[in-house]
Each structure stands twice: as C-alpha cells, then as structure tokens.
PDB file of C-alpha atoms in Angstrom:
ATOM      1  CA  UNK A   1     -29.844   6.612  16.609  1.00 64.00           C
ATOM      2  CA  UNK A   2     -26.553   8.409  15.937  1.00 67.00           C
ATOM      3  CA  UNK A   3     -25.639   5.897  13.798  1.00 63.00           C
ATOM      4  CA  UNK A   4     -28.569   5.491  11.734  1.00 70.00           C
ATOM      5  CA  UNK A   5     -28.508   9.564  11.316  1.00 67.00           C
ATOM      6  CA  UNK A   6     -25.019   9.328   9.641  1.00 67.00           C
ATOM      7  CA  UNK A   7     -25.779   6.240   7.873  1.00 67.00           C
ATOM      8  CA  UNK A   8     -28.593   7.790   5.906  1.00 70.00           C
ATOM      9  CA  UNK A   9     -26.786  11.310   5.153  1.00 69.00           C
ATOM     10  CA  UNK A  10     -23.715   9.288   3.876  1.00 66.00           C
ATOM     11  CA  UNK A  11     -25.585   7.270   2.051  1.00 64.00           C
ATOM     12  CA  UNK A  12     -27.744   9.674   0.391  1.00 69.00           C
ATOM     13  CA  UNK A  13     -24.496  12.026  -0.032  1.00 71.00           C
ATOM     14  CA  UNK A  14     -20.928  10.733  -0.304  1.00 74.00           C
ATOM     15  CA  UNK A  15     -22.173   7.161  -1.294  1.00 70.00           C
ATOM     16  CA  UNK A  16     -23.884   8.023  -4.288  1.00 74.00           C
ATOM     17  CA  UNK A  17     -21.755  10.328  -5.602  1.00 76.00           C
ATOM     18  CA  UNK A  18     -18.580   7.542  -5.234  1.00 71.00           C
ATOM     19  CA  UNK A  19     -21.265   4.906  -6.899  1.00 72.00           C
ATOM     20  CA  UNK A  20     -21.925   7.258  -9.849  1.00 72.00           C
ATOM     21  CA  UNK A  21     -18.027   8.178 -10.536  1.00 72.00           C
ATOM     22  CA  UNK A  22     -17.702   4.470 -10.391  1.00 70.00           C
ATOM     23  CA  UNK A  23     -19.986   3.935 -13.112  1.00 74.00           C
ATOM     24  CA  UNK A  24     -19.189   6.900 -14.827  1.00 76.00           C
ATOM     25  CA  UNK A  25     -15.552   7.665 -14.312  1.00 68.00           C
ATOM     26  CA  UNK A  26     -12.391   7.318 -16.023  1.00 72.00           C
ATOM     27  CA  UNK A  27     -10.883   3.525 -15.457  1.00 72.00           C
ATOM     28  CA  UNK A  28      -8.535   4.728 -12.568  1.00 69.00           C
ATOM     29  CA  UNK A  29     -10.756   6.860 -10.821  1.00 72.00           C
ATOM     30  CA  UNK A  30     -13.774   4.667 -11.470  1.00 68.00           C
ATOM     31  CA  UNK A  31     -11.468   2.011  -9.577  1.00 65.00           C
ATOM     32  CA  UNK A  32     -10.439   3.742  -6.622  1.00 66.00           C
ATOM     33  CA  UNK A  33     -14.041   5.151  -6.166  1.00 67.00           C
ATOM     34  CA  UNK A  34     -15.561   1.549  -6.156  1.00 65.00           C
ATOM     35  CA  UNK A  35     -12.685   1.233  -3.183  1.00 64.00           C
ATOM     36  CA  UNK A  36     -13.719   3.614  -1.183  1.00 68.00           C
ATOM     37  CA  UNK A  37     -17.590   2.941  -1.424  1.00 68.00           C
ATOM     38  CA  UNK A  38     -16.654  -0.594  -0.282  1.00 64.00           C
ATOM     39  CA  UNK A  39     -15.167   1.368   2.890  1.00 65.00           C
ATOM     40  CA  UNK A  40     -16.977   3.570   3.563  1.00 69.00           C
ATOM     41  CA  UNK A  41     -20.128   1.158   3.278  1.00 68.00           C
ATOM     42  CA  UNK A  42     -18.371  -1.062   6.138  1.00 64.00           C
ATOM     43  CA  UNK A  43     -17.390   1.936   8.136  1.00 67.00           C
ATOM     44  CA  UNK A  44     -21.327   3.171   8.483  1.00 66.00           C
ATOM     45  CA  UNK A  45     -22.643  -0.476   8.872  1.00 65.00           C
ATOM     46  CA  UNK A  46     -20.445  -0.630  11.661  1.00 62.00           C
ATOM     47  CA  UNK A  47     -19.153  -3.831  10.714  1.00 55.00           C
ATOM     48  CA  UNK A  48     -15.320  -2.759  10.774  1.00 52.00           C
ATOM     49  CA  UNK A  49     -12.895  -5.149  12.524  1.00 55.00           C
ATOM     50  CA  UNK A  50     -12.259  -4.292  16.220  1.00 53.00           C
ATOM     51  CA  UNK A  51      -8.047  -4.571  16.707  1.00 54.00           C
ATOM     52  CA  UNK A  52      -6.538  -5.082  19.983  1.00 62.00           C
ATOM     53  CA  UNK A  53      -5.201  -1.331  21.643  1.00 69.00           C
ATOM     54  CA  UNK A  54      -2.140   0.132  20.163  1.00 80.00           C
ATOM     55  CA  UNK A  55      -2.321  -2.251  16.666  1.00 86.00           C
ATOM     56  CA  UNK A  56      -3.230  -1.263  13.410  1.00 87.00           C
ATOM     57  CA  UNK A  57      -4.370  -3.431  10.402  1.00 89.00           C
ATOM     58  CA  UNK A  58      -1.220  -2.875   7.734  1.00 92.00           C
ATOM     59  CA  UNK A  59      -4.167  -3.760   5.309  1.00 92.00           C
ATOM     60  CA  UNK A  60      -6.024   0.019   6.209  1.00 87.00           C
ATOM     61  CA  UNK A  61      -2.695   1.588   4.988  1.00 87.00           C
ATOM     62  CA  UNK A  62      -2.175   0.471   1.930  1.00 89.00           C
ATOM     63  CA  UNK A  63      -1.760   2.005  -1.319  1.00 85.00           C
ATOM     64  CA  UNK A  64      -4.471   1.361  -4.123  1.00 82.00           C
ATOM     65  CA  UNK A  65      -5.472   2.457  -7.718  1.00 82.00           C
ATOM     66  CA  UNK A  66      -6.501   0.064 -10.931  1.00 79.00           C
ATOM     67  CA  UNK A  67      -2.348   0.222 -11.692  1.00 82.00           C
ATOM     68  CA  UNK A  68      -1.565  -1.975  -8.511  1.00 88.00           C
ATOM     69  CA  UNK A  69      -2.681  -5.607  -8.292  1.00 92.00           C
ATOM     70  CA  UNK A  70      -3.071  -6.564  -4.313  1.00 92.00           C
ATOM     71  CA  UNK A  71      -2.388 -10.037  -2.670  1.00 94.00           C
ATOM     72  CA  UNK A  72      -2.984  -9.884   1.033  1.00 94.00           C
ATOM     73  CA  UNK A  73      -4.345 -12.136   3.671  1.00 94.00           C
ATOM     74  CA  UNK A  74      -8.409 -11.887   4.393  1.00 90.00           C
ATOM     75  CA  UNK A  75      -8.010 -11.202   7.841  1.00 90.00           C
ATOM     76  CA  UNK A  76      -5.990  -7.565   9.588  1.00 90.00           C
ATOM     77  CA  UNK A  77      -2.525  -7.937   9.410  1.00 94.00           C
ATOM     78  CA  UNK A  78      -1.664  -6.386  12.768  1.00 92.00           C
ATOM     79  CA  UNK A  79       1.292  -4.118  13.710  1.00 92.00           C
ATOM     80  CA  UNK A  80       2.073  -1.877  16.098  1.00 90.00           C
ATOM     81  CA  UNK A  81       0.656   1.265  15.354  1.00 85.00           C
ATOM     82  CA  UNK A  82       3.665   3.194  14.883  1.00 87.00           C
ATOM     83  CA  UNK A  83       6.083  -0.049  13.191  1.00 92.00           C
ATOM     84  CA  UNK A  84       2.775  -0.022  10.998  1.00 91.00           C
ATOM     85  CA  UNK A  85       3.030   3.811   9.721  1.00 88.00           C
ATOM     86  CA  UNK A  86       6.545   3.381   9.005  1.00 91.00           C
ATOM     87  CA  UNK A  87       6.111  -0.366   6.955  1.00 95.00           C
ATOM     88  CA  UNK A  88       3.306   1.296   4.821  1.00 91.00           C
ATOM     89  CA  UNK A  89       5.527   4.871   4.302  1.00 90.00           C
ATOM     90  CA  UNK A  90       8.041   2.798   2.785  1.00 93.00           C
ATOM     91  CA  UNK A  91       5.971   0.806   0.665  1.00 94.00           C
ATOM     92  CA  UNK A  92       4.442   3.604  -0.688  1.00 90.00           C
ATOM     93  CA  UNK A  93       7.904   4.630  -1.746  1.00 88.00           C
ATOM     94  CA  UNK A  94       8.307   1.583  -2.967  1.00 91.00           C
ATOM     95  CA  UNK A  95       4.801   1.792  -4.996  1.00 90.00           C
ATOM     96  CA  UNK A  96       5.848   5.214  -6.182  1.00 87.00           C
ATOM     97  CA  UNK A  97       9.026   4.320  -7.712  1.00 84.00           C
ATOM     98  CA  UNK A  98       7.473   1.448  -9.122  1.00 87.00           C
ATOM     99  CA  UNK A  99       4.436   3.230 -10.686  1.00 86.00           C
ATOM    100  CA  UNK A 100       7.049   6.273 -11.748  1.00 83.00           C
ATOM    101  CA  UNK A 101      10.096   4.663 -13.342  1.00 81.00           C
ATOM    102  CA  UNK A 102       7.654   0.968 -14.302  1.00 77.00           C
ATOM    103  CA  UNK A 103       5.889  -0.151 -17.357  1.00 73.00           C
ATOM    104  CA  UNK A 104       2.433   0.826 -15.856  1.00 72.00           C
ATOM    105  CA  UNK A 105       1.708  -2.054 -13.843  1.00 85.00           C
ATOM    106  CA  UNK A 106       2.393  -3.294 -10.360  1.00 90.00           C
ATOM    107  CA  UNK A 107       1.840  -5.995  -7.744  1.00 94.00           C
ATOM    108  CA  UNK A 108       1.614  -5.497  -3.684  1.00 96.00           C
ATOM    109  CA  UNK A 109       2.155  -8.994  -1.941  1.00 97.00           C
ATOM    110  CA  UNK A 110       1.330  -8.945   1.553  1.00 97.00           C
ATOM    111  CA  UNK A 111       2.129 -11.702   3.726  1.00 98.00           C
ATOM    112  CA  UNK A 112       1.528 -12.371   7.464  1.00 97.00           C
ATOM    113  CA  UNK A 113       4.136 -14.767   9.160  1.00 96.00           C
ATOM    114  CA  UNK A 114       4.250 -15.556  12.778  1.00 94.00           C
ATOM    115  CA  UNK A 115       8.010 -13.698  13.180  1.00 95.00           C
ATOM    116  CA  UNK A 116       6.879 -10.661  10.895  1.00 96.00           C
ATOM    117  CA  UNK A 117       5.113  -8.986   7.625  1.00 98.00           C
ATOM    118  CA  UNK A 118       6.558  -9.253   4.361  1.00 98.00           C
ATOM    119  CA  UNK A 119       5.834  -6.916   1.458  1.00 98.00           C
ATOM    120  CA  UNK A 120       6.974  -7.638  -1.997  1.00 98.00           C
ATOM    121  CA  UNK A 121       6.079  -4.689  -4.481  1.00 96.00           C
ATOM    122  CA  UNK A 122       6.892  -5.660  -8.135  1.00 95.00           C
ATOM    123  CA  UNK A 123       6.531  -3.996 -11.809  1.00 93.00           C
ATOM    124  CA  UNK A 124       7.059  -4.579 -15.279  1.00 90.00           C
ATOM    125  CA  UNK A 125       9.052  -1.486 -15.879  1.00 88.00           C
ATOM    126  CA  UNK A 126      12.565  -1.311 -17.619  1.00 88.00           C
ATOM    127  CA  UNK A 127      14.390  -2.588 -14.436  1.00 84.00           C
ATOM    128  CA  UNK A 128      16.976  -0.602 -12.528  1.00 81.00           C
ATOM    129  CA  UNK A 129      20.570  -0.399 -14.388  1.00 77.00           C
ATOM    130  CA  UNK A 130      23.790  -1.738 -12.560  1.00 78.00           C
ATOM    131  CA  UNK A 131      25.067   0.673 -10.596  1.00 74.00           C
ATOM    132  CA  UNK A 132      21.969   3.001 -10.798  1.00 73.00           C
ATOM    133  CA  UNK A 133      20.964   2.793  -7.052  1.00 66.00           C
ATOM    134  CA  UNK A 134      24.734   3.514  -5.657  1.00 69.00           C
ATOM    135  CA  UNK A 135      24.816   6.626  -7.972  1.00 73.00           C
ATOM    136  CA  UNK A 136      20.926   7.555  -6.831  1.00 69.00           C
ATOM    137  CA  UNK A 137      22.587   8.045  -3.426  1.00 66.00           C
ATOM    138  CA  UNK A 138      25.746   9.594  -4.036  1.00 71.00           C
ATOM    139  CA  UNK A 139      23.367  12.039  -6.255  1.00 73.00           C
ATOM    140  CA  UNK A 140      22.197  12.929  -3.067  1.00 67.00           C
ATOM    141  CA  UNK A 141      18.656  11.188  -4.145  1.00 61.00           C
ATOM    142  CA  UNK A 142      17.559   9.059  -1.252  1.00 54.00           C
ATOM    143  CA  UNK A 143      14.330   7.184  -1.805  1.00 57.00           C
ATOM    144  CA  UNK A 144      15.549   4.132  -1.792  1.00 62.00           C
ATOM    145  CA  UNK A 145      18.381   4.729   0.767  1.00 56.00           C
ATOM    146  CA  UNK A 146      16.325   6.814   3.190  1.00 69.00           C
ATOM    147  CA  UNK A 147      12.314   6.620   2.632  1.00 78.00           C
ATOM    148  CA  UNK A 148      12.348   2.668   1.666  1.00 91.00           C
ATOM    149  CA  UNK A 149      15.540   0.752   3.663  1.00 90.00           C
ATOM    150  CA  UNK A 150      16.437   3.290   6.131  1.00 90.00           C
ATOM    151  CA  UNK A 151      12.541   3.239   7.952  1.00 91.00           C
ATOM    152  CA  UNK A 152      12.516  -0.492   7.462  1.00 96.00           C
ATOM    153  CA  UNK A 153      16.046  -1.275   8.787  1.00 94.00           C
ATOM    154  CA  UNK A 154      15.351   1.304  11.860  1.00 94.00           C
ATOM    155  CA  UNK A 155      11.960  -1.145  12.859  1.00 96.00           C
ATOM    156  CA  UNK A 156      14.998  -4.152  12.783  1.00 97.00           C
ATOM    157  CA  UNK A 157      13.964  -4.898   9.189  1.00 98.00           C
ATOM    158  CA  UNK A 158      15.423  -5.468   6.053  1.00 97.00           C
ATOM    159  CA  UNK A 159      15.431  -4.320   2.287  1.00 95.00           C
ATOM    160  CA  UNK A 160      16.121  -6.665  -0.652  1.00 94.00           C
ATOM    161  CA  UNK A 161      15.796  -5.213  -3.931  1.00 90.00           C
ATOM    162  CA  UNK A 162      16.114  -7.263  -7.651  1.00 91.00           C
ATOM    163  CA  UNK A 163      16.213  -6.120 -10.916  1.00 88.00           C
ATOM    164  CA  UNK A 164      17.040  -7.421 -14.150  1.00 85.00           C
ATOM    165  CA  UNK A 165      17.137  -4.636 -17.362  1.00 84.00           C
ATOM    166  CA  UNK A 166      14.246  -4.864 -18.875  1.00 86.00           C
ATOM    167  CA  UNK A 167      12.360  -7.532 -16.690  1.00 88.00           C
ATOM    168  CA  UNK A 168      10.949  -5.107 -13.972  1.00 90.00           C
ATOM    169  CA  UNK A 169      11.882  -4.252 -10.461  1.00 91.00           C
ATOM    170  CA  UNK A 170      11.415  -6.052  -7.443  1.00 94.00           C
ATOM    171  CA  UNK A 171      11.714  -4.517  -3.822  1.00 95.00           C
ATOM    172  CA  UNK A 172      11.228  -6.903  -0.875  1.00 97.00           C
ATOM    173  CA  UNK A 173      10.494  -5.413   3.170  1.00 98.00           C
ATOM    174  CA  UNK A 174      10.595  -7.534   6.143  1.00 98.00           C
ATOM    175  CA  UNK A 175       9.815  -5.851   9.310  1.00 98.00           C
ATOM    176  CA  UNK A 176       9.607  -8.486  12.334  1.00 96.00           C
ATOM    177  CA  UNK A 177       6.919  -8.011  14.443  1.00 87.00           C
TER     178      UNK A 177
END
C-alpha cells in the first residue's frame, strides 16, 4: 500500500514534470530528463536489480548528459561498494576533462571482465600536447595525477592515457576486482 501511495504522488508530481522538460527542454536537459524518468519509473515499479550485500552496480554511478555516448554491459557491473565510489570518482574526472578541454563529444566504454572493470573515456577534442601532463603536475594541477591515477592505482589499478594533437584524448582505468 506504501508503495502504491508513492507510486501515484511521483507519478502525478516528479514524473510529469521530467516527461514535460523532456519534450520541452533544451537538447541537453531534455536528455538527461528522459534519463532520469527512465529511473525513477524503475525505482517506483520496484523492478530495480537486487545486488548481493556490500556491491554496487558501477552502472548506477555513472556520468550522463546528450555530450557522452555510453557502451556498457546490460546487466550490473558489480564492485565493491567502496572500490566502486572511487572507479566512478575518477571517471568522472576523466569525463570532466574530456567534456572541458574536448571537441564537445565523448564516449564511456564500460566493460566487465572476470579479473576486473575497464573504463575507456574518449573525445574528439584537440588532444593533450607532449609534455602537457608532466607540466599539469609540476603546476601543482593534479587531476590527472591525483583525482584520475592516484584513486585508481590505490584500488591496485592502473591508468593509461593516449593522445595524439588534434585526434582527441583517450584515458583508460583498470581496477581488478
């Protein structure tokens, strides 16, 4: 009965109001609204994926907009809880520099192997200039040192990151499970 009572007030509330800025908003928002009808919709349905104790679904953590174009497996990537927070904080670095310093567009591939989860985030930006990343740090700017490889290599990871001037940037996690 619970259930049905907050089905119906979300529904006639906080449902229809992310349904009409998804038909009526800009492109962006109008995206990430349709997103979060789609789960919020699951989450009053009840028909959300139960997860073993102490695991999270990577998936739930993600970052999303209409710029970034997601590739991930259909069913929860699990994690630890915690070695889950600290994949998806450095991915969103990773999606920040991307959407900051890129050409507008990015890609998240996800992918679920039995030894660990690896994340490649992509653009089409200008690329990184040799040399750049080195100076970054001794600038005393640490994204990529600290926020993207330094959580990654603490959960036993690693951190591979490609760029070619003016072909886009390429940043690649691996966190074993």
């Amino acid at each position: 009965a619970e259930r049905e009572h907050l089905s119906r007030s979300v529904h006639d509330g906080v449902l229809q109001t992310l349904a009409l800025v998804a038909r009526r908003g800009d492109p962006e928002l109008a995206a990430l609204a349709a997103e979060q009808e789609v789960a919020l919709r699951r989450l009053v349905s009840g028909r959300l994926t139960v997860l073993p104790v102490g695991q999270v679904d990577l998936r739930a953590l993600l970052p999303v907009g209409a710029d970034l174009h997601l590739a991930a497996p259909a069913g929860p990537v699990l994690l630890p809880a915690h070695r889950a927070a600290e994949l998806a904080a450095a991915i969103g670095a990773a999606v920040d520099n991307a959407r900051r310093h890129g050409g507008g567009q990015a890609w998240l591939l996800v992918e679920d192997e039995p030894a660990g989860v690896t994340v490649t985030v992509r653009d089409d930006g200008p690329g990184i200039p040799a040399g750049r990343l080195a100076q970054a740090q001794a600038d005393g700017r640490l994204g990529v040192a600290q926020s993207i490889r330094g959580r990654v290599e603490d959960l036993g990871g690693a951190v591979g990151v490609h760029s070619t001037p003016g072909q886009g940037t390429e940043v690649e996690l691996h966190v074993p499970r």
